[in-house]
Short mmCIF file of C-alpha atoms and ligand atoms in Angstrom, two decimals:
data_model
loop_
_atom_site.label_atom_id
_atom_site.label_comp_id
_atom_site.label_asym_id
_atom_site.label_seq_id
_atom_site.Cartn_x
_atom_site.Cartn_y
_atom_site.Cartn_z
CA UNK A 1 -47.18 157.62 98.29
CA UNK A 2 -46.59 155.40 95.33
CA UNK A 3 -45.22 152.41 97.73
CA UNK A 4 -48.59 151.36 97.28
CA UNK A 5 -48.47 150.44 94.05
CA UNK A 6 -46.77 147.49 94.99
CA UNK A 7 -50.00 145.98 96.79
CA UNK A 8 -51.25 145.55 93.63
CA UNK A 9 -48.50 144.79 91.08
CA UNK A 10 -45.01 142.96 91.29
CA UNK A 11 -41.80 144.90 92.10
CA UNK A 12 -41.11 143.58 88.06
CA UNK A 13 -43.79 145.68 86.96
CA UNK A 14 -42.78 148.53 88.61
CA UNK A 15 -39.74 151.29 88.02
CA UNK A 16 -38.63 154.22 90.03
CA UNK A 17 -35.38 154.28 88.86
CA UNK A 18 -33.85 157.94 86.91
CA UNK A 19 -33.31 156.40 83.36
CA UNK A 20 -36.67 154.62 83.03
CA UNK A 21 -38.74 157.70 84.78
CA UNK A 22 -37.09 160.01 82.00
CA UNK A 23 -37.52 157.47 79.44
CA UNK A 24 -41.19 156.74 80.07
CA UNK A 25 -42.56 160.02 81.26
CA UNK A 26 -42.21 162.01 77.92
CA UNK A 27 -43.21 161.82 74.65
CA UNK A 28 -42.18 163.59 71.36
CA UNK A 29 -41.96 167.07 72.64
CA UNK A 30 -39.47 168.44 74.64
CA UNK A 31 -40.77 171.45 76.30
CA UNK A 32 -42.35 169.92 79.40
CA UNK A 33 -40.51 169.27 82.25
CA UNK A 34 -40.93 165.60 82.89
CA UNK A 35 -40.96 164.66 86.65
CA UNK A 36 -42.61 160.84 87.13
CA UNK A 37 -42.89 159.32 90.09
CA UNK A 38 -42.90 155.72 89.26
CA UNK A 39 -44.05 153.52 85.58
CA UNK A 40 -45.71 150.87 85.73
CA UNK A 41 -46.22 148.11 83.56
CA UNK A 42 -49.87 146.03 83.65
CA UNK A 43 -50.24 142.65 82.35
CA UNK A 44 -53.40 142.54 81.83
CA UNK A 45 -56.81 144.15 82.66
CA UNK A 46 -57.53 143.50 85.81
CA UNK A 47 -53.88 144.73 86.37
CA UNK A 48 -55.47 148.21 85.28
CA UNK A 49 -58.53 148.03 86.83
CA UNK A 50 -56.57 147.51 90.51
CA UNK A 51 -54.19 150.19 89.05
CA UNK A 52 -57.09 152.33 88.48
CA UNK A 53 -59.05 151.81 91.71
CA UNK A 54 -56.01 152.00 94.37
CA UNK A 55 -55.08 155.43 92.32
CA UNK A 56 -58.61 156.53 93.49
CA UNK A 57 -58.13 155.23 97.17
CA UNK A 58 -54.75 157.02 97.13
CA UNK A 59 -55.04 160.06 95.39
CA UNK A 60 -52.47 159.03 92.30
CA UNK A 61 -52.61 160.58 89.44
CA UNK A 62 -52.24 158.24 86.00
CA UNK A 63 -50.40 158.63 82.80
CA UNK A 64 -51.36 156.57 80.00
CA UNK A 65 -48.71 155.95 77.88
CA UNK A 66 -48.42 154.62 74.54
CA UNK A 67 -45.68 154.72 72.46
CA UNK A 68 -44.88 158.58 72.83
CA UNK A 69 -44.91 159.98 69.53
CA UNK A 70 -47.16 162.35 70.41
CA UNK A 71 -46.42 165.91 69.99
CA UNK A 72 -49.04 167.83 72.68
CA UNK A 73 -47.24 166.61 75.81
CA UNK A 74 -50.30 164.10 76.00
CA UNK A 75 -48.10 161.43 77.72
CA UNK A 76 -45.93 163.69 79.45
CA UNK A 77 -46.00 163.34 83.60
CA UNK A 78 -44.78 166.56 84.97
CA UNK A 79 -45.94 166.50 88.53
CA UNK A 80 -45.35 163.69 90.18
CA UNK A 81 -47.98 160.89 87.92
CA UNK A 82 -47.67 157.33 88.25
CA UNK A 83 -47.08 157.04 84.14
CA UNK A 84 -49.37 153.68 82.83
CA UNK A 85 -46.90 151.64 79.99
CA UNK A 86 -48.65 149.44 77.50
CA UNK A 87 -45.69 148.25 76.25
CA UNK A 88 -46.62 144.46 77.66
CA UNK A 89 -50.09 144.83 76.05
CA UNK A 90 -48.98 144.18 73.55
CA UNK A 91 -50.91 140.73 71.71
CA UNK A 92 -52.71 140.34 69.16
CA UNK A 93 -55.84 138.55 70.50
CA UNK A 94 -58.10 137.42 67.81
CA UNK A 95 -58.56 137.50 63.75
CA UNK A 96 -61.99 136.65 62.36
CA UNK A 97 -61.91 136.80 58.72
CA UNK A 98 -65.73 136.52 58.52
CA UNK A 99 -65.77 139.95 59.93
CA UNK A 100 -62.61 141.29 59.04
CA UNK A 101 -62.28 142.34 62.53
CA UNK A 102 -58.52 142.08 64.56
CA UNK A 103 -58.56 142.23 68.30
CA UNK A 104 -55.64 143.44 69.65
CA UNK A 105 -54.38 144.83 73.45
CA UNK A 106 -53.39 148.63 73.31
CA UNK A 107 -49.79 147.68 73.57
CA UNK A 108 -49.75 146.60 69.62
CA UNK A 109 -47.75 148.85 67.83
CA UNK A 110 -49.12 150.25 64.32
CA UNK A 111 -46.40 148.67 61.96
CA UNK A 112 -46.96 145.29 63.54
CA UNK A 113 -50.71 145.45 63.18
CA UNK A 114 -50.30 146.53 59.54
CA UNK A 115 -48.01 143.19 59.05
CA UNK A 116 -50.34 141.29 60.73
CA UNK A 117 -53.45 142.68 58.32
CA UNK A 118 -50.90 142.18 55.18
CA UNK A 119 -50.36 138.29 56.33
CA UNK A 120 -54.11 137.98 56.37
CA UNK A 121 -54.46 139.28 52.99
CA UNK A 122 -56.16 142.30 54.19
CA UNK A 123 -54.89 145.88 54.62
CA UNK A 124 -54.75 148.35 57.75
CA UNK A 125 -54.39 151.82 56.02
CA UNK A 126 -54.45 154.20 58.91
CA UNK A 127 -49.96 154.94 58.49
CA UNK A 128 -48.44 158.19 59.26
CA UNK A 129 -44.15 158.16 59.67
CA UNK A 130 -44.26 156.77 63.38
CA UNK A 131 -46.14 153.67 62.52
CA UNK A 132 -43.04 151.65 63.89
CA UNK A 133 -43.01 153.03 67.28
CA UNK A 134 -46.79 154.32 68.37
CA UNK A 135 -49.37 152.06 69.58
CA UNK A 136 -53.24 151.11 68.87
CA UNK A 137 -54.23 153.01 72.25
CA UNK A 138 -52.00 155.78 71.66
CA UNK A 139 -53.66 156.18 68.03
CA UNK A 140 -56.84 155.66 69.40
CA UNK A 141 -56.64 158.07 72.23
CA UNK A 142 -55.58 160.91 69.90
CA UNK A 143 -57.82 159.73 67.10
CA UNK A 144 -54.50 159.36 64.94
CA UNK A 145 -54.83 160.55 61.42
CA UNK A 146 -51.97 160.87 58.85
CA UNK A 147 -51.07 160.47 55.31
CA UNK A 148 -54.34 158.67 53.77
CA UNK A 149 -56.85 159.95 55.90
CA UNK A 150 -58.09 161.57 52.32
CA UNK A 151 -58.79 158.13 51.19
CA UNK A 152 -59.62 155.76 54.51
CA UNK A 153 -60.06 158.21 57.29
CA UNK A 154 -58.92 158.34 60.39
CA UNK A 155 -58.48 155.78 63.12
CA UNK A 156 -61.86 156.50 64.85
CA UNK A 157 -63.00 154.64 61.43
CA UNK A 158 -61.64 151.68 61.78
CA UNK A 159 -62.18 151.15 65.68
CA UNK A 160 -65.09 148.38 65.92
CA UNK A 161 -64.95 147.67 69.30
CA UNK A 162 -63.21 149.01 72.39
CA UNK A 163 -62.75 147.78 76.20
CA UNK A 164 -61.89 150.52 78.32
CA UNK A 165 -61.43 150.64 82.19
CA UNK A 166 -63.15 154.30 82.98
CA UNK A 167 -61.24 156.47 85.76
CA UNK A 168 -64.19 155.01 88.36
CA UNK A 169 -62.49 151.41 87.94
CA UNK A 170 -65.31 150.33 85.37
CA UNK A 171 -65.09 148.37 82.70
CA UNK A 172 -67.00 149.26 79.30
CA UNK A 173 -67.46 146.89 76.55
CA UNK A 174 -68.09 149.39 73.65
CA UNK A 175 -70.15 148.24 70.71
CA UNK A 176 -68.72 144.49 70.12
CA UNK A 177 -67.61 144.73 66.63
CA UNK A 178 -70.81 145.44 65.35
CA UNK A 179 -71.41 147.13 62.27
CA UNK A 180 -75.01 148.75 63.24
CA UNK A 181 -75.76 148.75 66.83
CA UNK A 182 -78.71 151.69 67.26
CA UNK A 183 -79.00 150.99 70.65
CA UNK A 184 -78.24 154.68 72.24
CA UNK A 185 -75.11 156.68 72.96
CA UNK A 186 -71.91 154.98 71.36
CA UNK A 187 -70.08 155.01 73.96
CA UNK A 188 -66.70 154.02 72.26
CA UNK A 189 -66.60 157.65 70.17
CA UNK A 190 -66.51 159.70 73.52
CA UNK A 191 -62.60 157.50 73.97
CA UNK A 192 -61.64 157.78 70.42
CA UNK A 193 -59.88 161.27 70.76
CA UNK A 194 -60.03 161.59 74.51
CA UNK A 195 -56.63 161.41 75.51
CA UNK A 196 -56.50 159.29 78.04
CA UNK A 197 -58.67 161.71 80.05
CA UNK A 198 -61.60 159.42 80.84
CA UNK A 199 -60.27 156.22 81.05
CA UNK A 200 -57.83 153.78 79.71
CA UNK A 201 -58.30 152.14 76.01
CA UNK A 202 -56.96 148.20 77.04
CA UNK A 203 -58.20 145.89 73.91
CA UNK A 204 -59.71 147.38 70.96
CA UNK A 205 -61.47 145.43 67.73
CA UNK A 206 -59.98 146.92 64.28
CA UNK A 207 -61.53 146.74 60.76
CA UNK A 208 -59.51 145.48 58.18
CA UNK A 209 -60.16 146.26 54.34
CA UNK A 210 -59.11 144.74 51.14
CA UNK A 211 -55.36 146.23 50.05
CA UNK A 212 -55.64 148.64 47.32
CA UNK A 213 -53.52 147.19 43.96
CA UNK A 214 -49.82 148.56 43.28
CA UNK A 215 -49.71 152.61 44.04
CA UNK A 216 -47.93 155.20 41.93
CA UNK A 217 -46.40 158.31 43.93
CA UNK A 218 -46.48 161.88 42.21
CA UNK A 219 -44.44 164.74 43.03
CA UNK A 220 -45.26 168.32 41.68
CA UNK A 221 -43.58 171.71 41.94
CA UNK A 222 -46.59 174.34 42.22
CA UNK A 223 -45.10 177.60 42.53
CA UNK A 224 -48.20 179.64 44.68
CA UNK A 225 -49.55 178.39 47.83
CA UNK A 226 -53.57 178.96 46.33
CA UNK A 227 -52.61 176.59 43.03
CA UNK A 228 -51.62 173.62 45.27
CA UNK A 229 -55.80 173.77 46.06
CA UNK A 230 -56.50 173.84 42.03
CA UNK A 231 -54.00 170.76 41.67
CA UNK A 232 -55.98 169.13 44.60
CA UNK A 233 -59.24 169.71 42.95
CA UNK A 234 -58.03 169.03 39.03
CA UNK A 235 -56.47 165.37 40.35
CA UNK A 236 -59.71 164.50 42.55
CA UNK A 237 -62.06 165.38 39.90
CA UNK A 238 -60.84 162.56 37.31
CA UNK A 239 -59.40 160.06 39.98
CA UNK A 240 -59.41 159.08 43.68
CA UNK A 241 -56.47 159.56 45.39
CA UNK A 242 -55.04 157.97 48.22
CA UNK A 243 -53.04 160.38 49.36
CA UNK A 244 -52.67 164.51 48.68
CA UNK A 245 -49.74 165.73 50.54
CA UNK A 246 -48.20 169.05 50.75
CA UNK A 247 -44.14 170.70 51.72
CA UNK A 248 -42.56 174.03 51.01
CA UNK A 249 -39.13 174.32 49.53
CA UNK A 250 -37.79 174.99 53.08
CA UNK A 251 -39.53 171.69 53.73
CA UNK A 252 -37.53 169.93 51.12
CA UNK A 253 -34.45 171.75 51.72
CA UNK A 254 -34.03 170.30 55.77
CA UNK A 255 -35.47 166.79 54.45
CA UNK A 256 -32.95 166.60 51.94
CA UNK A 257 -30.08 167.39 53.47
CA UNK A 258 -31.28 165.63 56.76
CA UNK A 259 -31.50 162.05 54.88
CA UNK A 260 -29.41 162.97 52.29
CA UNK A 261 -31.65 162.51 49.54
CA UNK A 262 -31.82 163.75 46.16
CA UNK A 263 -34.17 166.66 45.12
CA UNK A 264 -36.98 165.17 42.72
CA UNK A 265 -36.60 167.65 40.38
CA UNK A 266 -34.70 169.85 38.43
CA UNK A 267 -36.54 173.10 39.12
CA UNK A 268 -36.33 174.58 42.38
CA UNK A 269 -40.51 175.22 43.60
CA UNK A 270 -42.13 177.27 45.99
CA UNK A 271 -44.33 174.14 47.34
CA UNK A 272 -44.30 171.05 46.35
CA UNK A 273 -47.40 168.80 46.05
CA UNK A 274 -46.90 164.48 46.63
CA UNK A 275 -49.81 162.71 45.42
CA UNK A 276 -50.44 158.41 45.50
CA UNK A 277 -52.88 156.76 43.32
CA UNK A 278 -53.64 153.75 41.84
CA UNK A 279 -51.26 152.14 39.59
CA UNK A 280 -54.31 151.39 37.08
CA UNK A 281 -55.11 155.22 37.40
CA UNK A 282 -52.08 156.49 35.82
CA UNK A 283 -53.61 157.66 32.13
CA UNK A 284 -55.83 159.95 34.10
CA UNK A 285 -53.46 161.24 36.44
CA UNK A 286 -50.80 161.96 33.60
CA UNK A 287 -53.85 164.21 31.80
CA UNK A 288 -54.94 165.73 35.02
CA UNK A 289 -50.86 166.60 35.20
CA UNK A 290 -50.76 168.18 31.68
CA UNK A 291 -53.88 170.26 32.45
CA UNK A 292 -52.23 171.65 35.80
CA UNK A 293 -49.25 172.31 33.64
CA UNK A 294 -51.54 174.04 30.90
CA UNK A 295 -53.45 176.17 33.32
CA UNK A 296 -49.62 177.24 34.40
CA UNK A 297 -49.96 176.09 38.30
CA UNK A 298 -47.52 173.05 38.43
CA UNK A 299 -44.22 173.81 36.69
CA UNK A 300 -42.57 170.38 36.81
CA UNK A 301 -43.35 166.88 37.78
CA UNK A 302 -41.79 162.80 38.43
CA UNK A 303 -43.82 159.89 38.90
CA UNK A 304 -42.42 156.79 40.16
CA UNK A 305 -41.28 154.34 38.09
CA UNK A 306 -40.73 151.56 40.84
CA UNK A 307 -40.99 150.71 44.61
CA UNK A 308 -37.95 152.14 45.56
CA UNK A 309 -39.03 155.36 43.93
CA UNK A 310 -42.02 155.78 45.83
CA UNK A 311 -40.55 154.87 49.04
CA UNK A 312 -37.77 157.11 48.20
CA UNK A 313 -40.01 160.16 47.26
CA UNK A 314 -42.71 159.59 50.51
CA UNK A 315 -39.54 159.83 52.27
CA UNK A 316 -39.21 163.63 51.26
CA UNK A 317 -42.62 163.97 52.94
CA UNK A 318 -42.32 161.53 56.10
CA UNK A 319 -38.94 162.90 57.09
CA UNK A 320 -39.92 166.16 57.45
CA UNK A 321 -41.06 166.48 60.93
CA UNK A 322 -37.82 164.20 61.89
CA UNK A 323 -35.44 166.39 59.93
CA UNK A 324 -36.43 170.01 62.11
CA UNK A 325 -36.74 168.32 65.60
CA UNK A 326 -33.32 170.20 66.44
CA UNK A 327 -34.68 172.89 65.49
CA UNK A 328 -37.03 172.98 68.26
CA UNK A 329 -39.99 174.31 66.41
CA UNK A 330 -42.98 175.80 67.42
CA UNK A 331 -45.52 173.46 66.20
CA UNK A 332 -49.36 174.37 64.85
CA UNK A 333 -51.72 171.51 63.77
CA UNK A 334 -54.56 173.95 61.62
CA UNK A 335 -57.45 172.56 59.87
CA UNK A 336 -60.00 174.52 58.00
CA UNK A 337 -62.39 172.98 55.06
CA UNK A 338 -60.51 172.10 52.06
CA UNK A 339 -63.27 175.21 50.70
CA UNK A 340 -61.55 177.36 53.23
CA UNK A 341 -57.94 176.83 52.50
CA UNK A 342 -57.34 179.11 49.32
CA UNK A 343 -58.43 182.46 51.61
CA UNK A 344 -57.18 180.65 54.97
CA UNK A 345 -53.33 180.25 53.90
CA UNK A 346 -53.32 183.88 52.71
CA UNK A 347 -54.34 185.07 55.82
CA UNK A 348 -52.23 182.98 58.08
CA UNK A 349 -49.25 183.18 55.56
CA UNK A 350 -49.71 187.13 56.13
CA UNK A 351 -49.60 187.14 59.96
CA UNK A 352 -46.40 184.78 59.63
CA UNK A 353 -44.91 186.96 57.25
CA UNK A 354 -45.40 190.12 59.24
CA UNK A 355 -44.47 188.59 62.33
CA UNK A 356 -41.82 186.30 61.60
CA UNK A 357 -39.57 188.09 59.79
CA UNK A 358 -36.70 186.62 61.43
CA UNK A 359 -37.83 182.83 61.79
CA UNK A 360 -37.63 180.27 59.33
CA UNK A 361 -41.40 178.97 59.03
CA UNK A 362 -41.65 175.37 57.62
CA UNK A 363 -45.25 174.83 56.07
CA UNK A 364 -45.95 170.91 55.16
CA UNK A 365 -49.06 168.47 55.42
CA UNK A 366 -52.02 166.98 54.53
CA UNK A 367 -53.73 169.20 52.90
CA UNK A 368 -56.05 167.29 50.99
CA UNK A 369 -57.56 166.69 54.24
CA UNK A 370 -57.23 170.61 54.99
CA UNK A 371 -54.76 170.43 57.42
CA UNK A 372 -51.64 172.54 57.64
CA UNK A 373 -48.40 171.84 59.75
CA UNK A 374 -46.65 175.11 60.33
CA UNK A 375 -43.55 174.83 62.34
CA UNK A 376 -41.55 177.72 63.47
CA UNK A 377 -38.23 177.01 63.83
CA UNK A 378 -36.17 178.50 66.38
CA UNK A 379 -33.39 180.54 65.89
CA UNK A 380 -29.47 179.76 67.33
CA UNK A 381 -29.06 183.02 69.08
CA UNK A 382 -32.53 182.54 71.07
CA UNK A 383 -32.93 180.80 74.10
CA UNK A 384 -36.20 178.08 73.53
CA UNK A 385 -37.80 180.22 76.21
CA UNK A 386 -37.39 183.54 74.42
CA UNK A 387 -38.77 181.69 71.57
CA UNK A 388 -41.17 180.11 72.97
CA UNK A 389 -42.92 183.17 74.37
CA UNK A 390 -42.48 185.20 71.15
CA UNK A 391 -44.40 182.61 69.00
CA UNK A 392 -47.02 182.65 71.67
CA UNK A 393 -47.52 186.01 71.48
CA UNK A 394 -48.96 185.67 67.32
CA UNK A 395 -50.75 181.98 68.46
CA UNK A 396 -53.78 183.61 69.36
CA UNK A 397 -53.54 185.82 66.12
CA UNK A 398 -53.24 182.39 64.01
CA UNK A 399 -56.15 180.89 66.40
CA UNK A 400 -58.67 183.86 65.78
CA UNK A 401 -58.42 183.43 61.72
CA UNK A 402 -58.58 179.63 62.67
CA UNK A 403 -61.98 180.07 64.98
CA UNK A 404 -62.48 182.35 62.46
CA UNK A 405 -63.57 179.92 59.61
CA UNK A 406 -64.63 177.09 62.20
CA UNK A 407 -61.51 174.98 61.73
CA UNK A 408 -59.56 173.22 64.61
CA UNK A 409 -56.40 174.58 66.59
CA UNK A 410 -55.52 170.71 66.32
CA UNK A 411 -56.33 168.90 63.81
CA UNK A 412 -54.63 165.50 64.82
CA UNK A 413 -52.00 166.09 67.28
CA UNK A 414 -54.42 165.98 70.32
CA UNK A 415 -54.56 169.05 72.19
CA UNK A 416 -52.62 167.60 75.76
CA UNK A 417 -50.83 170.03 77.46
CA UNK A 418 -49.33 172.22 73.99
CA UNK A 419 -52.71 173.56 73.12
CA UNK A 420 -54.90 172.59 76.47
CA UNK A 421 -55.39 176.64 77.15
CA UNK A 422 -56.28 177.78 73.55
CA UNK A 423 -58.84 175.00 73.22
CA UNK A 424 -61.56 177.82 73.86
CA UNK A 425 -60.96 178.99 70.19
CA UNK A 426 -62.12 175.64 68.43
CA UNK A 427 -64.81 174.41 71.09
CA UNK A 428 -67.65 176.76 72.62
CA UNK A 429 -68.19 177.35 76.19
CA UNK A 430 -71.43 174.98 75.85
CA UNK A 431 -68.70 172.33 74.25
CA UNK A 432 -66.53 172.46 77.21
CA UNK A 433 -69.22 172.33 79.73
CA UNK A 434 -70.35 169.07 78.56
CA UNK A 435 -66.79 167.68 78.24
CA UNK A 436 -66.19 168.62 82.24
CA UNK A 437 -69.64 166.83 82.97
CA UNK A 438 -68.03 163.55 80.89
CA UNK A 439 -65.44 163.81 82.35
CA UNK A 440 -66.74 163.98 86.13
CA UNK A 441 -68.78 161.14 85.22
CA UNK A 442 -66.07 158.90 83.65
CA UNK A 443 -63.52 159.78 86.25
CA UNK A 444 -64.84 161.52 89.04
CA UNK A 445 -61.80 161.03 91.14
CA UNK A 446 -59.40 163.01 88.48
CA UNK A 447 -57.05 160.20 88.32
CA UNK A 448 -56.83 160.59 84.82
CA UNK A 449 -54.15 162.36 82.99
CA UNK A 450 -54.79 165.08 84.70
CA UNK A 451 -54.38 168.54 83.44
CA UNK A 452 -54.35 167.76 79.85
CA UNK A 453 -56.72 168.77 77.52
CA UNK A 454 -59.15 170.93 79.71
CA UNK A 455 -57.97 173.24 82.50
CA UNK A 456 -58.36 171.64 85.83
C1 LIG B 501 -46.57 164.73 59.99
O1 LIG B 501 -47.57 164.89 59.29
C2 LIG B 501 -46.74 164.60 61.46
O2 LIG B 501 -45.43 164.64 59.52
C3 LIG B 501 -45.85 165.57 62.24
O3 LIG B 501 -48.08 164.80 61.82
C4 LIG B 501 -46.16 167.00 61.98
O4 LIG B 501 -44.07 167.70 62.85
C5 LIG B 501 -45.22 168.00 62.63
O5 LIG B 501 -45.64 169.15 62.87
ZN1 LIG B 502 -49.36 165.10 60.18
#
C-alpha cells in the first residue's frame, strides 16, 4: 500500500529498508514493538501537505517524528505507519531582531537553535539533557519542559507563531508572531502539546530573551523528602531562581558511577536538592543556605566556584535518566501544585514503599515546578514483562492520589502510547469529549498518529 508514496516524493526521500525502519520508528522507550512500514523524508511543505492528503486517499497512517527522545512511545509506529522524519527540516528561516522572533522548520534541533540565539546575543532558555538530539516540533508537540521551566516556562511560551498542515491537508498560519492578537480561538495552543495527533507542526516562530548574567549552581543534602519543599520556599523567598532541581541518593549513586563522577559532598544525603541562580545573587543565597542549615533541613552544601563546576555538578542531575536506561524502568511523570507536594510525596512514597519492597525506586526532578520523576527499576531475575505488569498493577494506586489532588499523570513526557489508557485520571469525561471532537475536526480521516494519546 505504501508504493504510493512514491507518486508524491522521490525514491531519495523514501526508506523501506530493516535498519532505517528500526532506526526511525522508535523513540526513547523500548517497550513498544516497532513495526514501520516505510520513513519518509519531506523537503518542504508542500512535500507534507501531498504526504498528508495521499495518506487520506489511501488510508496511511502517519508518524511524526522528531528527534525521538521522547519517552511515551509518541513517535513509535507499531502497526504498519508510514513514520514522517523532519530531519531535512531542518533551517533556520528568519531572525528579526526588532522582534526577537527566530523562524525555524521543525527539523531544527534544540542545541542548534540555542547557538543560534547565543550568536544573536539573545538567549533560548527552554534546555532539558536531550537538547542535542530533539527537535523544535518534537518540543513543541509534547509542549517540552525541563530544567528552567521554574524560571522561563515551558516551550508553549516561547512559540510565537506556528504553520501546521492539519490531518485534512490544510494549512494553518497560527498567530504570526504577534504578541496580542484577540482575534478568537488561538489556534496554535490546541498543537502545542498535541502530539502529533491533529496535524503536523512544519515552521514555527520562537521568542528569544535577553541571556541571564553568569549563573552559580548549588547542591544541598536535605535529609527528609518534606524539607526539600522548605529549602524550595526559604531560597525563592529572598531570590529568583532559575532552576530548583531535585535526586535521591539512589539517584546520585547510578549517576555517579554511570559517568564516573565524584560525589559533591562529603556526607552521604537522603535527597539532594541542585539549585542555579544568578551569579550577582550569591550573598542571598549563601544566607538563605545558613538558615536551611539553622532550621536543621539541609545538612551540607557546595556552590560552584567556576564553569566547569557547574557543568560538572548539573551533570549529576542531567545524567540521571541516561544512567538507569538499562535498567529498564518503569517511568511516572507526576505533577501536583508545589502546595500539594509536602502531603503528595508522603502518600505516594507510602504506596511505593508498601508495594515495592523489592524494587529499587529512583525519585529525581523538577520539583520546583512540582513535578516528580519516579522510576522503578527493574530487577535482573524478572523478565520486563513480569515487571512490567507488576508496576501496572500499583499505577492506578499512584494515579488515584494523583487525580486525587488535581495534578497530571504526565507532567511533560506527553502521554503517547505509555499513559494513553490512564489519561481518564487527569482529564474528565467532558475533557475528552471535546478532544475527540478536535480531533475529528483537525483530522477527520485518522491519519494522524493514530492511537496515541486517546483510545481510538
Ligand atoms: C529528566 O528530567 C527527563 O531527566 C527524563 O525528563 C526523566 O527519565 C526520566 O524519567
Ligand atoms: Zn524531566
Amino acid at each position: 500500500m505504501t508504493q504510493a508514496l512514491d507518486e508524491c516524493l522521490s525514491s531519495k526521500q523514501i526508506r523501506r529498508d530493516a535498519d532505517s525502519l528500526q532506526h526511525w520508528g522508535v523513540d526513547w522507550t523500548r517497550s513498544f514493538p516497532v513495526a514501520p512500514s516505510a520513513v519518509v523524508f519531506p523537503e518542504s511543505t508542500d512535500d507534507v501537505i501531498r504526504l498528508v492528503q495521499l495518506a487520506n486517499r489511501e488510508g496511511l497512517s502517519l508518524v511524526p517524528s522528531g528527534g525521538r527522545t521522547g519517552l511515551s512511545g509518541g513517535a513509535v509506529a507499531s502497526n504498519g505507519e508510514v513514520v514522517v522524519s523532519f530531519d531535512r527540516m531542518n533551517r533556520i528561516l528568519d531572525f528579526e531582531p526588532a522582534d526577537r522572533l527566530v523562524t525555524c522548520q521543525a527539523g531544527v534541533v534544540t542545541q542548534a537553535l540555542q547557538t543560534y540565539a547565543g550568536e544573536q546575543g539573545l538567549f533560548y532558555p527552554v534546555d532539558f539533557a536531550s537538547s542535542g538530539s530533539s527537535q523544535i516540533g518534537g518540543n513543541i508537540a509534547t509542549n517540552a519542559g525541563g530544567i528552567k521551566v521554574i524560571r522561563y516556562g515551558l516551550t508553549r511560551d516561547w512559540v510565537a507563531g506556528l504553520r501546521v498542515v492539519t490531518g485534512s491537508g490544510a494549512l494553518l498560519d497560527c498567530n504570526h508572531g504577534l504578541v496580542k492578537n484577540a482575534t478568537g480561538y488561538d489556534l496554535r495552543h490546541l498543537f502545542v502539546g498535541s502530539e502529533g495527533t491533529l496535524g503536523f507542526i512544519v515552521e514555527a516562530d520562537i521568542r528569544l530573551t535577553a541571556p541571564p548574567g553568569p549563573q552559580l549552581v548549588m547542591v544541598l543534602g536535605v535529609n527528609r523528602f518534606r524539607d526539600v519543599l522548605a529549602v524550595l520556599g526559604r531560597f525563592q523567598s529572598a531570590l529568583t531562581l532559575s532552576a530548583f532541581e531535585f535526586f535521591s541518593e539512589l539517584a546520585l549513586k547510578k549517576v555517579t558511577a554511570h559517568r564516573e563522577l565524584p560525589r559533591p559532598l562529603a556526607e552521604q544525603a537522603a535527597f539532594y536538592a541542585l539549585l542555579e541562580f544568578d551569579e550577582s545573587a550569591m550573598e542571598l543565597a549563601l544566607q538563605a543556605f545558613e538558615a536551611c542549615v539553622d532550621e536543621g533541613w539541609v545538612q551540607d552544601g557546595v556552590v560552584s566556584q567556576s564553569q566547569a563546576q557547574a557543568a560538572n555538578l548539573w551533570q549529576l542531575r542531567e545524567g540521571i535518566s541516561e544512567s538507569i536506561a538499562d535498567y529498564t524502568p518503569y517511568k511516572n511523570d507526576l505533577a501536583v501544585r508545589v502546595s500539594q507536594m509536602p502531603d503528595f510525596l508522603d502518600e505516594v512514597d507510602a504506596l511505593v514503599q508498601e508495594n515495592y519492597p523489592d524494587f529499587e525506586v529512583c525519585w529525581y526532578g523538577h520539583i520546583g515546578d512540582g513535578n516528580l520523576h519516579l522510576n522503578i527499576l527493574k530487577p535482573n531475575n524478572l523478565t520486563a514483562e513480569t515487571f512490567f505488569q507488576r508496576c501496572h498493577e500499583i499505577s492506578p494506586r499512584i494515579f488515584e492520589r494523583v487525580a486525587f489532588r488535581n495534578g497530571s499523570i504526565s507532567a511533560e513526557h506527553g502521554v503517547g502510547l505509555l499513559k494513553r489508557d490512564f489519561l481518564a485520571y487527569s482529564r474528565s469525561s467532558e475533557e475528552l469529549a471535546v478532544m475527540r471532537a478536535l480531533k475529528q475536526v483537525l483530522d477527520p480521516g485518522q491519519v494522524m498518529n493514530p492511537g496515541k494519546l486517546l483510545v481510538r
